[in-house]
Each structure stands twice: as structure tokens, then as C-alpha cells.
PDB file of C-alpha atoms in Angstrom:
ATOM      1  CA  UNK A   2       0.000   0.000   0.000  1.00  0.00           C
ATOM      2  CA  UNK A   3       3.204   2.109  -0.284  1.00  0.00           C
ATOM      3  CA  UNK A   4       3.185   3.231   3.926  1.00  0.00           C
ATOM      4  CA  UNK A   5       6.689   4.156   4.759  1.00  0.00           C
ATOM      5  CA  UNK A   6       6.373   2.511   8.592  1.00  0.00           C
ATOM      6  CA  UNK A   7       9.018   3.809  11.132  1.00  0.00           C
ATOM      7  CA  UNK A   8       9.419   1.033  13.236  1.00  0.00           C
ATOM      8  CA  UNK A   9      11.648   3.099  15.759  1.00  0.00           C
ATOM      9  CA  UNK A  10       8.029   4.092  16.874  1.00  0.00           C
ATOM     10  CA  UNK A  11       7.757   1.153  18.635  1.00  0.00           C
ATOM     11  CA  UNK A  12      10.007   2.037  21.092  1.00  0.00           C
ATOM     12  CA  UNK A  13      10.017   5.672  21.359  1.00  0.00           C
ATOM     13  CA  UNK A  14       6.268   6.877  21.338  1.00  0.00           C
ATOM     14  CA  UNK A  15       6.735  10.307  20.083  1.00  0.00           C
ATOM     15  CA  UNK A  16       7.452   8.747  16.815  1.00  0.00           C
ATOM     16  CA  UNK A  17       4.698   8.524  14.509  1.00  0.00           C
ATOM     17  CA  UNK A  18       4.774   5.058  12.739  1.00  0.00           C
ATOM     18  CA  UNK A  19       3.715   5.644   9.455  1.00  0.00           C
ATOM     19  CA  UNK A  20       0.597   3.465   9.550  1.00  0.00           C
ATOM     20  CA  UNK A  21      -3.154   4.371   9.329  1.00  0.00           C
ATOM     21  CA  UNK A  22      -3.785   3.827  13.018  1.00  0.00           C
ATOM     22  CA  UNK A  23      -0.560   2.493  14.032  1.00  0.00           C
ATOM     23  CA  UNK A  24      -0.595   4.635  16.912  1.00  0.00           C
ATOM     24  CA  UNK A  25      -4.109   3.369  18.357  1.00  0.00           C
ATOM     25  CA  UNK A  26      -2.835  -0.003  18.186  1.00  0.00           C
ATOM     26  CA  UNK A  27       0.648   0.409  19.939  1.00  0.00           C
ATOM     27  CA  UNK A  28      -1.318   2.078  22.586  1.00  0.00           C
ATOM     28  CA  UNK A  29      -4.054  -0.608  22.730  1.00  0.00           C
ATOM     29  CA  UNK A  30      -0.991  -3.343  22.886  1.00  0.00           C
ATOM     30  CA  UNK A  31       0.453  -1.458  25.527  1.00  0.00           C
ATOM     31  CA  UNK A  32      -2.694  -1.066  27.751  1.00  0.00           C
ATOM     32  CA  UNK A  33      -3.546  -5.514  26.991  1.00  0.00           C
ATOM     33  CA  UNK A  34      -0.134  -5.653  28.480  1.00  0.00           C
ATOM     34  CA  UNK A  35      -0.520  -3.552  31.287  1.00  0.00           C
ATOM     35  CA  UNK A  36      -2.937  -3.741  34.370  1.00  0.00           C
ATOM     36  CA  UNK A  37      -5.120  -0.503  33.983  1.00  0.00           C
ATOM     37  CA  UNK A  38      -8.422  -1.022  32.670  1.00  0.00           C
ATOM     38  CA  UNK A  39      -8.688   2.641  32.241  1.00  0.00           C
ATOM     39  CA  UNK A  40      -6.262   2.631  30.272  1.00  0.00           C
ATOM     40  CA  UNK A  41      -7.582  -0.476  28.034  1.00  0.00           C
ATOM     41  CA  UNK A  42     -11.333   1.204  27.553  1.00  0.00           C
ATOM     42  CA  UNK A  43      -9.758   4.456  26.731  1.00  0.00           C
ATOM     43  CA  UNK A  44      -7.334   2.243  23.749  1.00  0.00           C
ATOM     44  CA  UNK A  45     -10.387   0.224  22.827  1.00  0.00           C
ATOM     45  CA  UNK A  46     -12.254   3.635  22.140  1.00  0.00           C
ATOM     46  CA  UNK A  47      -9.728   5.012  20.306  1.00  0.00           C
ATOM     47  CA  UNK A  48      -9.102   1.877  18.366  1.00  0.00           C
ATOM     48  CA  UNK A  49     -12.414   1.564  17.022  1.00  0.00           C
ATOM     49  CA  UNK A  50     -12.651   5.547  16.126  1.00  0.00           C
ATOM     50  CA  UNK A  51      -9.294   5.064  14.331  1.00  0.00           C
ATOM     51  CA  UNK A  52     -10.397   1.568  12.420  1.00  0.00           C
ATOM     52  CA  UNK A  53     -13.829   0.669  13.212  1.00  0.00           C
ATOM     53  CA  UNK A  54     -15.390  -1.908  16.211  1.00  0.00           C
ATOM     54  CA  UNK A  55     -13.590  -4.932  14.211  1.00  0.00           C
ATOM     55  CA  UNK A  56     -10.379  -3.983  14.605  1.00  0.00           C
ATOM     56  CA  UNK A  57     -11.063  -4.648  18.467  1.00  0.00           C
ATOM     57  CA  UNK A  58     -11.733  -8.167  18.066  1.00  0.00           C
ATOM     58  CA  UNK A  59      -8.559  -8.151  15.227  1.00  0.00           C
ATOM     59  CA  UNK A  60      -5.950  -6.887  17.588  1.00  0.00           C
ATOM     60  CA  UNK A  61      -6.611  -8.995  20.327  1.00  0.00           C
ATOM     61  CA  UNK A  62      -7.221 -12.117  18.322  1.00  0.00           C
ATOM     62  CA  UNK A  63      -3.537 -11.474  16.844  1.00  0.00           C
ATOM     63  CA  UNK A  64      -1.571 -10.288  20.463  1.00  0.00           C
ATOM     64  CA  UNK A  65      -3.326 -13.568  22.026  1.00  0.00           C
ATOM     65  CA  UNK A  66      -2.534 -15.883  19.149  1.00  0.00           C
ATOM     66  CA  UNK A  67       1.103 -14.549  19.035  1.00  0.00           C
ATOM     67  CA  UNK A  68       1.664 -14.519  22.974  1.00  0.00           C
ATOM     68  CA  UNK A  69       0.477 -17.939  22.479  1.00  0.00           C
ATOM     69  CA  UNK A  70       2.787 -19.357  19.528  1.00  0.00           C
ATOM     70  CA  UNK A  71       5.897 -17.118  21.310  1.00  0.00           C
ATOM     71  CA  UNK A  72       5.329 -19.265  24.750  1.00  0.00           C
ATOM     72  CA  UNK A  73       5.024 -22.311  22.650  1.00  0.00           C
ATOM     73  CA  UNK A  74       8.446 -21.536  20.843  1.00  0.00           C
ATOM     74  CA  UNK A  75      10.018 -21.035  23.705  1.00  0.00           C
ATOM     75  CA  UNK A  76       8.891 -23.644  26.127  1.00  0.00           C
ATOM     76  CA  UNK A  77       9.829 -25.955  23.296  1.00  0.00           C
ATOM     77  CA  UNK A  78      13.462 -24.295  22.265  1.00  0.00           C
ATOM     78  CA  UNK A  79      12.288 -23.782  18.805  1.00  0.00           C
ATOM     79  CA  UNK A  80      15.031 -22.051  17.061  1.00  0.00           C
ATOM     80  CA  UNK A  81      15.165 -19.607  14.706  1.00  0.00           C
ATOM     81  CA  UNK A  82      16.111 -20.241  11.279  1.00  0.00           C
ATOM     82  CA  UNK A  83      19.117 -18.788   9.688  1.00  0.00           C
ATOM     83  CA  UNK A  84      17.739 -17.030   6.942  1.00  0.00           C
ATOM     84  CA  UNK A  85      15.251 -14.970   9.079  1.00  0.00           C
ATOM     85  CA  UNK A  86      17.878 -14.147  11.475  1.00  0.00           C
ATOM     86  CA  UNK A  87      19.670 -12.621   8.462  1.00  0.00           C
ATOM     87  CA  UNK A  88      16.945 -10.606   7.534  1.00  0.00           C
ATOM     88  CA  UNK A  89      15.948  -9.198  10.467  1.00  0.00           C
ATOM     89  CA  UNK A  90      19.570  -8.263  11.679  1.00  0.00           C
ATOM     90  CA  UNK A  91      18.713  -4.685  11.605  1.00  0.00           C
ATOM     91  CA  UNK A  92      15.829  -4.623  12.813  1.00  0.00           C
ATOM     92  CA  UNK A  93      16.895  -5.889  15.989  1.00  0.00           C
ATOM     93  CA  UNK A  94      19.767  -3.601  15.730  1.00  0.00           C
ATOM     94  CA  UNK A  95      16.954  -0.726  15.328  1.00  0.00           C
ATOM     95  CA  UNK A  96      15.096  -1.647  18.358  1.00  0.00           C
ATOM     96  CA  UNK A  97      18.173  -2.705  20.785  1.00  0.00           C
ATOM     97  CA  UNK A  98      16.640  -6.466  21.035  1.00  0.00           C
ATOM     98  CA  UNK A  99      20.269  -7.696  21.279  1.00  0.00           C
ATOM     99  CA  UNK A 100      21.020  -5.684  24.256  1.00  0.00           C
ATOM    100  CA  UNK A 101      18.363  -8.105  26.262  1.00  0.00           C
ATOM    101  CA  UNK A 102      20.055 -10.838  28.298  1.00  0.00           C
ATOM    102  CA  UNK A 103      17.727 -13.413  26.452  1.00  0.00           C
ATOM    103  CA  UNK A 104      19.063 -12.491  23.637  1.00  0.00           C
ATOM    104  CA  UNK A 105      22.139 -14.868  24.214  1.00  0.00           C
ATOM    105  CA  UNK A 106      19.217 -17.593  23.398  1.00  0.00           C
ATOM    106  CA  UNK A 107      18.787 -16.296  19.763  1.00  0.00           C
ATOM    107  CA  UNK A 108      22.318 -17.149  18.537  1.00  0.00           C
ATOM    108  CA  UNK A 109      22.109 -20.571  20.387  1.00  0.00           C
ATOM    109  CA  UNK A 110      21.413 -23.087  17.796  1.00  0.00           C
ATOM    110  CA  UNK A 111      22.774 -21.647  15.188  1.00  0.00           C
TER     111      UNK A 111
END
């Protein structure tokens, strides 16, 4: 659709990330994270003004199923393959993921 996403918006807030509601969505994934159900009804509002009462049901469908399929991965010691590794190199580089102590795990099996 020719967005030009900034993905450093997903760590530093006052970045805009490119994306027709983007922003409503990184606040509605912060606030299913958090413990403030304030905070959740005010993202769910804003949400559906942004892109409609569906993308409610959407966002959490996709957070649970990933939360899901990430514990899965990682109770099991699924590895990551090579080739996506490669590719994402700077996007972890972007977004400081190798500066986590699980990060070690990444580079594990490979």
C-alpha cells in the first residue's frame, strides 16, 4: 500500500509510525499488556474511532494468538532459522533487542 512505517516508533512513542492507526494499536498493545483497565477502555475507544469496532476483536485475536505461539516456541526451544535471522539483523539492531540478556538464546542453535 506504499506506507513508509518507522518502526523506531515502537520504542520511542513520540514517533509517529507511518501506519493508518498504528498509533491506536501500539497504545491498545500497551494497555492488553498492562494492568489498567482505564487505560484499556480508553485504547479500545480510540481503536475503534481510528479503524472501526472490528479492529477490536482483530488486535486482540492477533496479540493472544502470538503470545500464544511465542510461549510455545520457547517452552519448546524452537530455534530460529538462519535465513530470518539474516533478515531481520537490523531490525533488531533498530530496536536494541540484542542488548536483552535473552538475547544470548537467539544465537544458540545456530
Amino acid at each position: 500500500m506504499g506506507y513508509e512505517v518507522d518502526l523506531r516508533a515502537l520504542i520511542d512513542r513520540e514517533l509517529d509510525i507511518g501506519f493508518p492507526g498504528g498509533n491506536e494499536l501500539l497504545d491498545f498493545s500497551d494497555a492488553l499488556l498492562g494492568s489498567k483497565k482505564s487505560e484499556l477502555d480508553t485504547s479500545r475507544l480510540a481503536l475503534s474511532e481510528s479503524l472501526g469496532p472490528e479492529a477490536i476483536s482483530a488486535a486482540a485475536i492477533i496479540a493472544a494468538t502470538f503470545t500464544k505461539n511465542d510461549r510455545v516456541a520457547n517452552g519448546t526451544g524452537i530455534p530460529a532459522e538462519p535465513r530470518m535471522m539474516e533478515g531481520s539483523d537490523d531490525i533488531r539492531e533498530l530496536l536494541g533487542l540484542k542488548k536483552y540478556k535473552s538475547a544470548i538464546n537467539t544465537y544458540r542453535h545456530m
